[in-house]
CSV table of C-alpha atoms in Angstrom, one decimal:
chain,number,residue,atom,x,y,z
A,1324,UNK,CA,-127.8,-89.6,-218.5
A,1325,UNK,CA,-126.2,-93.1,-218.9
A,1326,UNK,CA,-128.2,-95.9,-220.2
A,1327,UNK,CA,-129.7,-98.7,-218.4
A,1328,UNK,CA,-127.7,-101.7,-216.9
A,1329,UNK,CA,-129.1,-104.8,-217.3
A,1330,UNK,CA,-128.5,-108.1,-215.6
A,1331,UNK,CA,-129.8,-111.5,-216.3
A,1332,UNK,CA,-129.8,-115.0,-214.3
A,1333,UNK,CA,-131.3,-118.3,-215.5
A,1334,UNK,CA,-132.7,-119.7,-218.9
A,1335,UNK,CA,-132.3,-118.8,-222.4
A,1336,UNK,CA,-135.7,-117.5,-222.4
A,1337,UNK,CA,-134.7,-114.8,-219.8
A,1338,UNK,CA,-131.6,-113.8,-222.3
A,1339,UNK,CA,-134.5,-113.6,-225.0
A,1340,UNK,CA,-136.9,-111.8,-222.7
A,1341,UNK,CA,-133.4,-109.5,-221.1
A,1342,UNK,CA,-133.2,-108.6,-225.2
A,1343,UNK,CA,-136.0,-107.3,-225.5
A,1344,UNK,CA,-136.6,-105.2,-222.9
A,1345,UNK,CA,-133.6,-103.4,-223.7
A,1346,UNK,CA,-135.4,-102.4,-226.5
A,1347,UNK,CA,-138.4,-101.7,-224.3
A,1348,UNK,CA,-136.7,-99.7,-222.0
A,1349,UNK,CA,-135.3,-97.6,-224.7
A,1350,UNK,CA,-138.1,-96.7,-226.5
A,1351,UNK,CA,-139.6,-95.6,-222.9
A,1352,UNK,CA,-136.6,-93.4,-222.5
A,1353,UNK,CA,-135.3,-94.9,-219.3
A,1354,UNK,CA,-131.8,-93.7,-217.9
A,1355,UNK,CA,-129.7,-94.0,-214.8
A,1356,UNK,CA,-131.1,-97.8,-214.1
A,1357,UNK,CA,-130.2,-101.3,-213.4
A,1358,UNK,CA,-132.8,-104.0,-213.9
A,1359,UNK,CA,-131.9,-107.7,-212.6
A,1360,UNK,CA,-134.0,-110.3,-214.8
A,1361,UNK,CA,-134.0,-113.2,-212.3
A,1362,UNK,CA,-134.5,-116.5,-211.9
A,1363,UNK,CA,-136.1,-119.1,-209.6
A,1364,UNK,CA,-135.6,-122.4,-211.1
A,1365,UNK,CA,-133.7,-123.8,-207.5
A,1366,UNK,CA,-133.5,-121.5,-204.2
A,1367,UNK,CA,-129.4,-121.2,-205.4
A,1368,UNK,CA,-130.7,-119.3,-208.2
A,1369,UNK,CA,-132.9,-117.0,-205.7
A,1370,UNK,CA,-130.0,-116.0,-203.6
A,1371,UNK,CA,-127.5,-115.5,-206.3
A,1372,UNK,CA,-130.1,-112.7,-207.5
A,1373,UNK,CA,-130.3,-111.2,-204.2
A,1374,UNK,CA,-126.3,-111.3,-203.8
A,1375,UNK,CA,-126.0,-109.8,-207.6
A,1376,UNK,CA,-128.7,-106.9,-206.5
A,1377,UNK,CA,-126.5,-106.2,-203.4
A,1378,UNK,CA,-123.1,-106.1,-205.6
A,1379,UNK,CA,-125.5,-103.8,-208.1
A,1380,UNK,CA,-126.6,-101.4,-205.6
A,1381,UNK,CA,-122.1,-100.8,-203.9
A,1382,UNK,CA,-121.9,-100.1,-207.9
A,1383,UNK,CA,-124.1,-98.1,-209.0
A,1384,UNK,CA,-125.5,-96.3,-205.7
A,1385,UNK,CA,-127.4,-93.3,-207.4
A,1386,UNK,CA,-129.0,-95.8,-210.2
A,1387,UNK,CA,-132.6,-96.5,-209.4
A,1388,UNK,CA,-132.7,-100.6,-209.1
A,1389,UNK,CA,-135.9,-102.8,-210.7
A,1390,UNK,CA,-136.0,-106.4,-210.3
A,1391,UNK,CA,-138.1,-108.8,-212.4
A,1392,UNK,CA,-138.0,-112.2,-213.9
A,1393,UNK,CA,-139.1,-115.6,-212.2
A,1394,UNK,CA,-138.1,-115.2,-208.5
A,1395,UNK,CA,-139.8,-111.3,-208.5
A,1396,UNK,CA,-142.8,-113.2,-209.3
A,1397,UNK,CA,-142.9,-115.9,-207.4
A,1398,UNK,CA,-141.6,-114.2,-204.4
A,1399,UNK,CA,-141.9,-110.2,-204.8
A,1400,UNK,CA,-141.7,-109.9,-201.4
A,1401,UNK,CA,-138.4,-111.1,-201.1
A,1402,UNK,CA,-137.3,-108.6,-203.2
A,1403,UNK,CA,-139.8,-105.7,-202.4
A,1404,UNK,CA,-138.1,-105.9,-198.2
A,1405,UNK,CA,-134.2,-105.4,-199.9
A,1406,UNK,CA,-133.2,-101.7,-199.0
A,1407,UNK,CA,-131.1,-101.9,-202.5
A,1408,UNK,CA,-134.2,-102.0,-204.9
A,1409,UNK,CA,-136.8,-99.5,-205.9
A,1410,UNK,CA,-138.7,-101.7,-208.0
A,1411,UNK,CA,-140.3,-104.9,-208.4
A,1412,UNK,CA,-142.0,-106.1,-212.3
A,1413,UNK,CA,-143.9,-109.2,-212.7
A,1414,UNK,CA,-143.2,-111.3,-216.2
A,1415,UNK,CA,-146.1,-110.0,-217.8
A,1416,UNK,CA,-145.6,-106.8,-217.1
A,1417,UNK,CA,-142.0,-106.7,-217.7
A,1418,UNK,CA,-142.8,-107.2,-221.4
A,1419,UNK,CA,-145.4,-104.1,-221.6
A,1420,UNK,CA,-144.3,-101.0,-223.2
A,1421,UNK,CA,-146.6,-98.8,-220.8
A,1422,UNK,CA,-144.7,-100.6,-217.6
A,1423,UNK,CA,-141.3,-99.2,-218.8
A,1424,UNK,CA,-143.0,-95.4,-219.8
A,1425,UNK,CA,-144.3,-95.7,-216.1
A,1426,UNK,CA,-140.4,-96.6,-214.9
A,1427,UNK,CA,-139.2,-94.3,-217.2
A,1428,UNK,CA,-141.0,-91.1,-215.3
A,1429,UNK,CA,-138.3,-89.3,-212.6
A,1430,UNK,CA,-140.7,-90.6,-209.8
A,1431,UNK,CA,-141.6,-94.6,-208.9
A,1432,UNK,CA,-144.3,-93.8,-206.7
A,1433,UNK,CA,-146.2,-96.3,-204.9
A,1434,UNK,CA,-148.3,-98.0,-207.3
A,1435,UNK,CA,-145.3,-98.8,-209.9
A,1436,UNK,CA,-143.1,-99.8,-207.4
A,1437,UNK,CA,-144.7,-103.3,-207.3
A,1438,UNK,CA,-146.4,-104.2,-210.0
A,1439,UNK,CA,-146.9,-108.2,-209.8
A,1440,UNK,CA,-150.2,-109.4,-210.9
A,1441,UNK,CA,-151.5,-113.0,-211.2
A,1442,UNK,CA,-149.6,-114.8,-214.2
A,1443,UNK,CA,-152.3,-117.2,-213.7
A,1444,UNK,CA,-154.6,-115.2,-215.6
A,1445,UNK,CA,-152.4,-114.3,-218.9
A,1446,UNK,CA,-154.0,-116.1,-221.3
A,1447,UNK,CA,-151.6,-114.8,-224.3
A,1448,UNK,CA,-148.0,-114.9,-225.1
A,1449,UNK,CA,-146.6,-111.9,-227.0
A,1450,UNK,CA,-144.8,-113.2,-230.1
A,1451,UNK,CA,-142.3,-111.9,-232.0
A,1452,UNK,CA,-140.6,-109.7,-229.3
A,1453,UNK,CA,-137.9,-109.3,-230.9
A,1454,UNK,CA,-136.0,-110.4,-234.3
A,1455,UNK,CA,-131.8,-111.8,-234.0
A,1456,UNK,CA,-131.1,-112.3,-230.3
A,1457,UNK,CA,-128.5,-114.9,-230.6
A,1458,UNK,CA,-125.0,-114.5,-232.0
A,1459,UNK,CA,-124.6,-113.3,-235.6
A,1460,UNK,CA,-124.8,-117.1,-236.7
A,1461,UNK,CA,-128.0,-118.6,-234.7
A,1462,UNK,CA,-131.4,-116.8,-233.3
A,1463,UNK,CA,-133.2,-117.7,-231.0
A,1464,UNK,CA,-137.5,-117.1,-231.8
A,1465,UNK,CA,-139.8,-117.5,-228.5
A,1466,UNK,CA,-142.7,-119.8,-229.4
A,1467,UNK,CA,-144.5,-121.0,-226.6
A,1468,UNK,CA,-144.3,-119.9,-222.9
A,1469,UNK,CA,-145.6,-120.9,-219.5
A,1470,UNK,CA,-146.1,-124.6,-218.0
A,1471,UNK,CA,-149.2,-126.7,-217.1
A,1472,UNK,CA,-147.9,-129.4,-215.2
A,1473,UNK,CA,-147.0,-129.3,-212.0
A,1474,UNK,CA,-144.3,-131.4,-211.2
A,1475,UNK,CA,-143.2,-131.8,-207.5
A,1476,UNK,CA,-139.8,-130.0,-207.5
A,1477,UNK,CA,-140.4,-127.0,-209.7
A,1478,UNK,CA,-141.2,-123.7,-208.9
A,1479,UNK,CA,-141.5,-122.0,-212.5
A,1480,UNK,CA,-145.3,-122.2,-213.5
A,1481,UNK,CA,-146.2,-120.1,-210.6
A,1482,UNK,CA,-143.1,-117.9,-212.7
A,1483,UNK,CA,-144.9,-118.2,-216.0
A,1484,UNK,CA,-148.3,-119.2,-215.7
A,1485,UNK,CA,-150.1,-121.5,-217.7
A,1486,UNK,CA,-148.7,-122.8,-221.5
A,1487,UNK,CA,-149.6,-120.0,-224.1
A,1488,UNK,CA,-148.4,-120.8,-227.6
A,1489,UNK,CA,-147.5,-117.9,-230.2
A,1490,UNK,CA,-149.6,-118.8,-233.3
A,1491,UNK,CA,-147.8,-120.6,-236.1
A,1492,UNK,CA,-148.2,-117.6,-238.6
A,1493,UNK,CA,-146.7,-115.4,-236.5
A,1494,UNK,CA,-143.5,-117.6,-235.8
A,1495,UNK,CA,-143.1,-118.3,-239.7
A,1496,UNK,CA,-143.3,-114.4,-240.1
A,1497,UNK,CA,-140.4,-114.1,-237.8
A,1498,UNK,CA,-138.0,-116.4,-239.0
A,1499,UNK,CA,-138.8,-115.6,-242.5
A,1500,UNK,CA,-137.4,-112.0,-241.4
A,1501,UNK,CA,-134.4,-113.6,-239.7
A,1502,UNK,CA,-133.2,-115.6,-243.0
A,1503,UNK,CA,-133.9,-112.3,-244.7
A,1504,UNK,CA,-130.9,-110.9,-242.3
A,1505,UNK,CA,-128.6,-113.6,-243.0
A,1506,UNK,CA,-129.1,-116.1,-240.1
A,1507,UNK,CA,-128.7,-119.9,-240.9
A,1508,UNK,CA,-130.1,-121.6,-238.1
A,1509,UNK,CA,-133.1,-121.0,-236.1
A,1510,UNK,CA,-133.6,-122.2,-232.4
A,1511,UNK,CA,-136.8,-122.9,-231.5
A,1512,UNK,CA,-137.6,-122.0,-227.1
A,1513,UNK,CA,-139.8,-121.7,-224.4
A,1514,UNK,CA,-140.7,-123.3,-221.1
A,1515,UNK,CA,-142.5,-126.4,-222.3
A,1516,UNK,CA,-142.0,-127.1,-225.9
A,1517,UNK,CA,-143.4,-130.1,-226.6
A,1518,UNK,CA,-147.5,-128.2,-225.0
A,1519,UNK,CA,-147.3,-125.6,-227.6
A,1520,UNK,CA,-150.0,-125.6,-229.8
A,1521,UNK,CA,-152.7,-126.8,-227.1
A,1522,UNK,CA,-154.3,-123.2,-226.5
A,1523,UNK,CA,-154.9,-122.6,-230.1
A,1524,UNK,CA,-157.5,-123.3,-232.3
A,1525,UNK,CA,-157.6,-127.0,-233.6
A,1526,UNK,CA,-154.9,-127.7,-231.1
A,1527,UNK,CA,-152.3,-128.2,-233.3
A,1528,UNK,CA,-148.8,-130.0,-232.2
A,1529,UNK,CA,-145.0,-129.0,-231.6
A,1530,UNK,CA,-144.4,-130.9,-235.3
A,1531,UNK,CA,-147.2,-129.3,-236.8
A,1532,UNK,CA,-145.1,-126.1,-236.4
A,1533,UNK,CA,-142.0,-127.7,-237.3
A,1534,UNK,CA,-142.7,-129.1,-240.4
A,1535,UNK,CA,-144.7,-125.7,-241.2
A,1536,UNK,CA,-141.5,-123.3,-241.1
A,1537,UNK,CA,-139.9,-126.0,-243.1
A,1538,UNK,CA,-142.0,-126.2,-245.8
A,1539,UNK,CA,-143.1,-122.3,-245.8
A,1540,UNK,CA,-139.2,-121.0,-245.1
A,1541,UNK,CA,-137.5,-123.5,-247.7
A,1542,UNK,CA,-134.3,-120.9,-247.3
A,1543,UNK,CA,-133.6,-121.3,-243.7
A,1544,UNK,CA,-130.5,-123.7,-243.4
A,1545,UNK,CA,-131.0,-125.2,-240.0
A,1546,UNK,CA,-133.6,-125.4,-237.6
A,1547,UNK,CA,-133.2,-126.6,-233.8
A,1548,UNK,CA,-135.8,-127.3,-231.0
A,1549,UNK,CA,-134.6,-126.5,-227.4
A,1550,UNK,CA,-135.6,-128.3,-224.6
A,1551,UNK,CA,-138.4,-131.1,-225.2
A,1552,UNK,CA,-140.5,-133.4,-222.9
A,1553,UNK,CA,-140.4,-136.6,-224.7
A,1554,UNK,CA,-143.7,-138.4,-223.9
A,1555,UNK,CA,-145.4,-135.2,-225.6
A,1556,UNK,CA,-143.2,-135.6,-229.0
A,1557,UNK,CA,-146.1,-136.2,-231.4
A,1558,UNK,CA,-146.2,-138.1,-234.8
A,1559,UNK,CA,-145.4,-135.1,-237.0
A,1560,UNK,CA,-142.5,-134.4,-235.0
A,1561,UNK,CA,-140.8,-138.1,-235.5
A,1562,UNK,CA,-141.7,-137.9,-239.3
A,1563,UNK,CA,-139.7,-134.2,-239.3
A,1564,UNK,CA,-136.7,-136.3,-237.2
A,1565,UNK,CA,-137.3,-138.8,-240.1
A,1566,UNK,CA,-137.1,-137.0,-243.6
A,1567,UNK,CA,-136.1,-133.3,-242.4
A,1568,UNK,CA,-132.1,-133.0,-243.0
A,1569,UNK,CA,-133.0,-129.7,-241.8
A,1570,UNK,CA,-133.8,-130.2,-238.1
A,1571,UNK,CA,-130.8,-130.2,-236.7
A,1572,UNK,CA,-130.3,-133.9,-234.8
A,1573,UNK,CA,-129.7,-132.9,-231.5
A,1574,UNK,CA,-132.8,-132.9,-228.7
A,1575,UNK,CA,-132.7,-132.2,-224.9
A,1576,UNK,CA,-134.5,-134.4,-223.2
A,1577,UNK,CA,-136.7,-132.9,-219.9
A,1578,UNK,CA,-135.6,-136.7,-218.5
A,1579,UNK,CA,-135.1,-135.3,-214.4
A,1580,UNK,CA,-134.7,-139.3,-213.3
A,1581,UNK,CA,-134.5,-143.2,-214.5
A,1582,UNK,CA,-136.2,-144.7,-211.4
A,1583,UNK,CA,-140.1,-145.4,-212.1
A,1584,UNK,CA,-140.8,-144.3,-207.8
A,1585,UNK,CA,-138.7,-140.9,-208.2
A,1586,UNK,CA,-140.3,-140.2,-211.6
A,1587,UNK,CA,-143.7,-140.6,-209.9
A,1588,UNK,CA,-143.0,-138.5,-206.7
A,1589,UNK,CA,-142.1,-136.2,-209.2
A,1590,UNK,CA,-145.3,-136.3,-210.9
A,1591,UNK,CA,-143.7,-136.8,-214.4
A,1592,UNK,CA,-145.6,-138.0,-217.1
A,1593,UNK,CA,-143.4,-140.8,-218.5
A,1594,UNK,CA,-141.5,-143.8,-216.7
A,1595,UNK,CA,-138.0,-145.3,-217.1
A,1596,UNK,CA,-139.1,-147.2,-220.4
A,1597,UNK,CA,-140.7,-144.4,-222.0
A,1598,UNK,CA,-137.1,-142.6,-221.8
A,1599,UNK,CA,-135.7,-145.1,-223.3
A,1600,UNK,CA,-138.2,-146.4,-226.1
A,1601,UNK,CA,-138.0,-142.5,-227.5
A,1602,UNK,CA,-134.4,-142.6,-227.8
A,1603,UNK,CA,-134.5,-145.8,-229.9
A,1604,UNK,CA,-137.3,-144.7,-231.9
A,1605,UNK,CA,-135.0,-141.3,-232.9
A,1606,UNK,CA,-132.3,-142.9,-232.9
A,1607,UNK,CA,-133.5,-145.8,-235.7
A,1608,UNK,CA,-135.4,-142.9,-237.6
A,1609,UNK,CA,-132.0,-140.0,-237.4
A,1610,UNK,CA,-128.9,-142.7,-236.6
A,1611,UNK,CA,-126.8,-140.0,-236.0
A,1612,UNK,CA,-128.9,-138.1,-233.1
A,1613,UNK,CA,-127.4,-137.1,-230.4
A,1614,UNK,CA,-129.3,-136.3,-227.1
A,1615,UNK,CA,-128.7,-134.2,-224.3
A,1616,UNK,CA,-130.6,-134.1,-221.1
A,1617,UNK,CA,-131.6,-132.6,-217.4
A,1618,UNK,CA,-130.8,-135.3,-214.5
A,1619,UNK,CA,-131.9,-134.1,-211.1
A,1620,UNK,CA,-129.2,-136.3,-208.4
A,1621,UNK,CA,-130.9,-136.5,-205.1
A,1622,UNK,CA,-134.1,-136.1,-205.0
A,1623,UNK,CA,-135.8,-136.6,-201.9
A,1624,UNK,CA,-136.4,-140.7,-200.9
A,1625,UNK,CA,-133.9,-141.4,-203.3
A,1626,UNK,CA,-132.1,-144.3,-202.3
A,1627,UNK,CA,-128.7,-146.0,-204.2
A,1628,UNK,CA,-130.4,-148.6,-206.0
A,1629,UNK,CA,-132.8,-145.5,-207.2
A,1630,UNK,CA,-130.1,-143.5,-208.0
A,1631,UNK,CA,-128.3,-146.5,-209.9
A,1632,UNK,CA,-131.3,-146.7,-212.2
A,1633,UNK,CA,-131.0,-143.0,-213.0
A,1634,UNK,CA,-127.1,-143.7,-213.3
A,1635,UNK,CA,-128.0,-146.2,-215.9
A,1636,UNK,CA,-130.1,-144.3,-218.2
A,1637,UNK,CA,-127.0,-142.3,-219.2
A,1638,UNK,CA,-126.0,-145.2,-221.2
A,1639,UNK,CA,-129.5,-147.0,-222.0
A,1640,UNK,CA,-130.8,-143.4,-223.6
A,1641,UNK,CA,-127.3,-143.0,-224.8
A,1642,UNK,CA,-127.2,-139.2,-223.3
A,1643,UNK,CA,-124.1,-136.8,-224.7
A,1644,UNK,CA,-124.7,-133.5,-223.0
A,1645,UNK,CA,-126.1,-133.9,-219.3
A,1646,UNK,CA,-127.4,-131.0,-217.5
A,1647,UNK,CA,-126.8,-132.4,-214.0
A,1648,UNK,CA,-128.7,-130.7,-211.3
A,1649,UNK,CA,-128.5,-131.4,-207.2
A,1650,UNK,CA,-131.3,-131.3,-205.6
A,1651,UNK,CA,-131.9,-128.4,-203.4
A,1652,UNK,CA,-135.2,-127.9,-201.8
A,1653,UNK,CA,-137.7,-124.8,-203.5
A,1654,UNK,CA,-139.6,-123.7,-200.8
A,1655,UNK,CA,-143.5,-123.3,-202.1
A,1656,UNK,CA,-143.0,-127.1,-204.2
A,1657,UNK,CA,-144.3,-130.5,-202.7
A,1658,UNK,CA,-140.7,-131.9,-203.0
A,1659,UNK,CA,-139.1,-129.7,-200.1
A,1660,UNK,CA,-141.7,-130.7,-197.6
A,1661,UNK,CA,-140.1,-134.6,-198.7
A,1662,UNK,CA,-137.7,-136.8,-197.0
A,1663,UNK,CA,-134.7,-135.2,-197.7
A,1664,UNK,CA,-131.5,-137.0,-199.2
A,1665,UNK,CA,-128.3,-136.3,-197.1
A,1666,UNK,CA,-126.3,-133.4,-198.6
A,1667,UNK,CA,-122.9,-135.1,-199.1
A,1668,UNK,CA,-125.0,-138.2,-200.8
A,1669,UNK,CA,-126.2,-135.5,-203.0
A,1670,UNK,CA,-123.2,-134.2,-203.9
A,1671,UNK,CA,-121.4,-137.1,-204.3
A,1672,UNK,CA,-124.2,-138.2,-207.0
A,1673,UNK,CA,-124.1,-135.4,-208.5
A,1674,UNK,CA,-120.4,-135.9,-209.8
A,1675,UNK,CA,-121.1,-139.4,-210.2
A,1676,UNK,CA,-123.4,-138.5,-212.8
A,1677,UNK,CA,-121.3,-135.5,-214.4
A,1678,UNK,CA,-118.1,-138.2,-214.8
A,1679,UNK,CA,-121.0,-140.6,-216.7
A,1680,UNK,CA,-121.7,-137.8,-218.8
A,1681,UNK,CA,-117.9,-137.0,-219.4
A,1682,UNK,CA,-117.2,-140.6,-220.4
A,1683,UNK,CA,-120.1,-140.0,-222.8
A,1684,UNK,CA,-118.9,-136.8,-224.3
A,1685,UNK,CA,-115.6,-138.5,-224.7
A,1686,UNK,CA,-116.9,-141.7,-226.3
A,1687,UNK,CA,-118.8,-138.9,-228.8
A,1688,UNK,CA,-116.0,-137.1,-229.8
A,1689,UNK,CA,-113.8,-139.8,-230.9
A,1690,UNK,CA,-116.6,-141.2,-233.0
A,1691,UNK,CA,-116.5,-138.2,-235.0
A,1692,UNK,CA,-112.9,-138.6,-236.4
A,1693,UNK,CA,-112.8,-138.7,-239.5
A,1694,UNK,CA,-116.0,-137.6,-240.9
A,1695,UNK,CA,-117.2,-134.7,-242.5
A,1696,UNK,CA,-119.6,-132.3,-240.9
A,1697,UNK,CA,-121.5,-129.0,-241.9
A,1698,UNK,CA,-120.3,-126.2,-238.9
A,1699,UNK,CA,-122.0,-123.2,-238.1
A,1700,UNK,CA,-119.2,-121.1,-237.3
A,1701,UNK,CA,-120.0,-119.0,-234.4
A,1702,UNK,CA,-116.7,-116.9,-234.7
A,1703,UNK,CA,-113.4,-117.2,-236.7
A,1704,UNK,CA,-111.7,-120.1,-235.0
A,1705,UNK,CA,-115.0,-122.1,-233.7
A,1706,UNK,CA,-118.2,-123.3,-235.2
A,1707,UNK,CA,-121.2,-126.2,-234.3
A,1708,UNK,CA,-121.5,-129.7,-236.0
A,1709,UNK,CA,-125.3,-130.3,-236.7
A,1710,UNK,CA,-125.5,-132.1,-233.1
A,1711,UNK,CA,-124.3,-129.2,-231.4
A,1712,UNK,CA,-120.8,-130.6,-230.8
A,1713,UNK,CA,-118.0,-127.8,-230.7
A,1714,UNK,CA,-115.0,-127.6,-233.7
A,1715,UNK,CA,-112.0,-125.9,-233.6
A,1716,UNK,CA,-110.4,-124.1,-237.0
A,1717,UNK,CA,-106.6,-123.0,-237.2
A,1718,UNK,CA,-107.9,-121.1,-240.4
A,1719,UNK,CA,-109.7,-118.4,-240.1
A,1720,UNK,CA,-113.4,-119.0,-241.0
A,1721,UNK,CA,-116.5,-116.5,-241.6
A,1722,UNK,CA,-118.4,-115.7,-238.7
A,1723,UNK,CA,-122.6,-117.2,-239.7
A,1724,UNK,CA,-121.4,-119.2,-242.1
A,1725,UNK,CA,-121.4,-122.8,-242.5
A,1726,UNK,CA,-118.4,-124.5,-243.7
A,1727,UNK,CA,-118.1,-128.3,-244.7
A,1728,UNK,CA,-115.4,-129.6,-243.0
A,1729,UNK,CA,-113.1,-132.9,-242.3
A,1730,UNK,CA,-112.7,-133.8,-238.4
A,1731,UNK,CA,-109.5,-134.8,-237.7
A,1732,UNK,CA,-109.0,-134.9,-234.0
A,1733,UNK,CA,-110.3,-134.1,-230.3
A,1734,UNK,CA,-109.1,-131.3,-228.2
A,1735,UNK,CA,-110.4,-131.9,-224.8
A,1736,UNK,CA,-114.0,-131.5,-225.7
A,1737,UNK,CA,-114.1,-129.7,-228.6
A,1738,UNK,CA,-113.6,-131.6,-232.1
A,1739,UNK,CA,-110.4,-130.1,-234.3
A,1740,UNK,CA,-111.3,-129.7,-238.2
């Protein structure tokens, strides 16, 4: 019997969660199965999953099909009414070992064919899932998961639940086993960074558990933080940014707009000025941080002279790596039942934005000439500068390893050493 297939769609968090029920699914002894891990972040993302299961099913017509992930929550029923799947898992229960021994039986009877239950009421977050997803140079440890806000265009807390935070101890643990195995950088994830901590006794904060695995793992070379929601960093955090070599400078910002109307119909937490007074604050305490971020173009009501304002921040944050994202409307979120922005308007922002971001990447790489950087080499002929920025080797270099190195010129955008 072959093993199973598995496919996934959306955030590194899925790819974490995908890895580890691999593992789940064999210990269970599943064969002859394809599960879909998908996602819901936009409604794009909802019907590329449904066009993968189809193109899953014309492949492997005798496999039995399971769908999970974001969207199966959110929407099971979407997926429950496709002739093509046999199966439907909610995220909880797609990491419990007794949901894949059920799938794993030669019969999905009625009960386990959809089992979806209300994230609402998870209360914990299973941590250490899994040691060494990643490439053999960087891991990836899951620290926190679920979101507590509710912001106007997004869809995923009703995929994750509320914010549950894998206790400090058990995140040193982990990455203490992962230098043990030779990794030299450490990325922390999860859905909302910058809450983790808030469920847990004394309420500790996102640097709290930063300058915790630093001090308690003095081996581990480099240590990143994924995705964060400025107006949360706390003090502990900027002191790390401050006096850590360690942590790595490069931070994605959870930015979405630069117009103080949008950012409020949004229901974000920070204005245009917030943005900005973060990335001078960083920027004065780490001079050579570089930031990425997500920019939402078209969101509904938003007007030119909006849109200019989010146009703007590019440069007064000083942003490297946009995620640009047009607006499509989530059906379930406030934001869809908004005025809508025309779809050409849209689109045409969109690339507005991604040609800001290219002129930023650009600027970037010529700055680097010329200086010497320490590169996590992620295979023979390419590694990462501390801020994430690609370099290219002619020599052959050792995979995980990180090499000190001279840039001496730009090759579209990558940096050549």
């Amino acid at each position: 019997m072959s093993a199973p297939k598995f496919s996934n769609h959306g955030c590194r968090l899925n790819m974490y969660e995908t890895e580890a029920m691999k593992e789940l699914a064999e210990q269970a002894g599943l064969t002859n199965a394809v599960i879909v891990n998908t996602c819901a972040v936009t409604a794009e993302a909802v019907r590329k999953a449904r066009q993968d299961i189809r193109k899953l099913r014309r492949e492997n017509p005798d496999a039995r099909l399971i769908v999970t992930g974001c969207a199966a929550q959110t929407e099971p029923a979407t997926f429950t009414a496709m002739d093509e799947v046999d199966a439907v898992i909610g995220n909880t229960e797609k990491m419990q070992g007794d949901t894949w021994q059920g799938l794993a039986a030669d019969f999905i009877g009625d009960s386990e064919a959809v089992q979806v239950n209300d994230i609402m009421s998870v209360t914990e977050t299973a941590g250490h899932l899994i040691d060494g997803f990643g490439t053999r140079s960087r891991a990836y440890v899951q620290v926190q998961n679920g979101c507590d806000h509710r912001c106007t265009f997004c869809i995923i807390p009703y995929g994750r639940g509320n914010s549950r935070s894998v206790p400090a101890g058990v995140v040193v643990d982990q990455i203490k086993r992962l230098v043990d195995k030779g990794y030299n950088e450490v990325v922390l994830t999860g859905v909302d960074m910058t809450s983790w901590g808030g469920d847990l006794p004394s309420a500790p904060k996102l640097g709290d558990l930063v300058m915790r695995i630093l001090r308690l793992v003095p081996d581990l070379p480099r240590l990143r933080i994924s995705s964060i929601d400025s107006i949360e960093v706390d003090e502990n955090l900027m002191q790390a940014i401050a006096t850590e070599p360690r942590l790595m400078p490069h931070l994605h910002l959870s930015l979405q707009h630069g117009d103080d109307m949008i950012l409020k119909r949004m229901k974000r937490r920070h204005l245009r000025d917030d943005a900005i007074r973060f990335a001078e604050d960083a920027k004065k305490l780490r001079p050579d941080m570089t930031f990425g971020a997500d920019i939402i173009a078209g969101f509904p009501t938003e007007t030119e002279a909006m849109f200019a304002n989010s146009l703007a921040l590019v440069k007064d944050c000083d942003l490297t790596w946009l995620h640009v994202f047009p607006y499509s409307p989530r059906p379930g979120t406030p934001a869809a039942r908004m005025p809508q922005v025309n779809g050409k308007a849209i689109k045409a922002r969109a690339a507005t934005l991604r040609a800001a971001g290219q002129m930023q990447v650009a600027a970037h790489l010529q700055s680097q000439i010329g200086r010497t950087h320490q590169v996590l080499m992620e295979n023979a002929h390419m590694g990462r500068t501390e801020q994430f920025t690609e370099v290219t080797f002619e020599v052959p270099q050792t995979e995980g390893q990180i090499v000190s190195t001279q840039i001496v010129g730009v090759d579209g955008t990558q940096l050549r050493a």
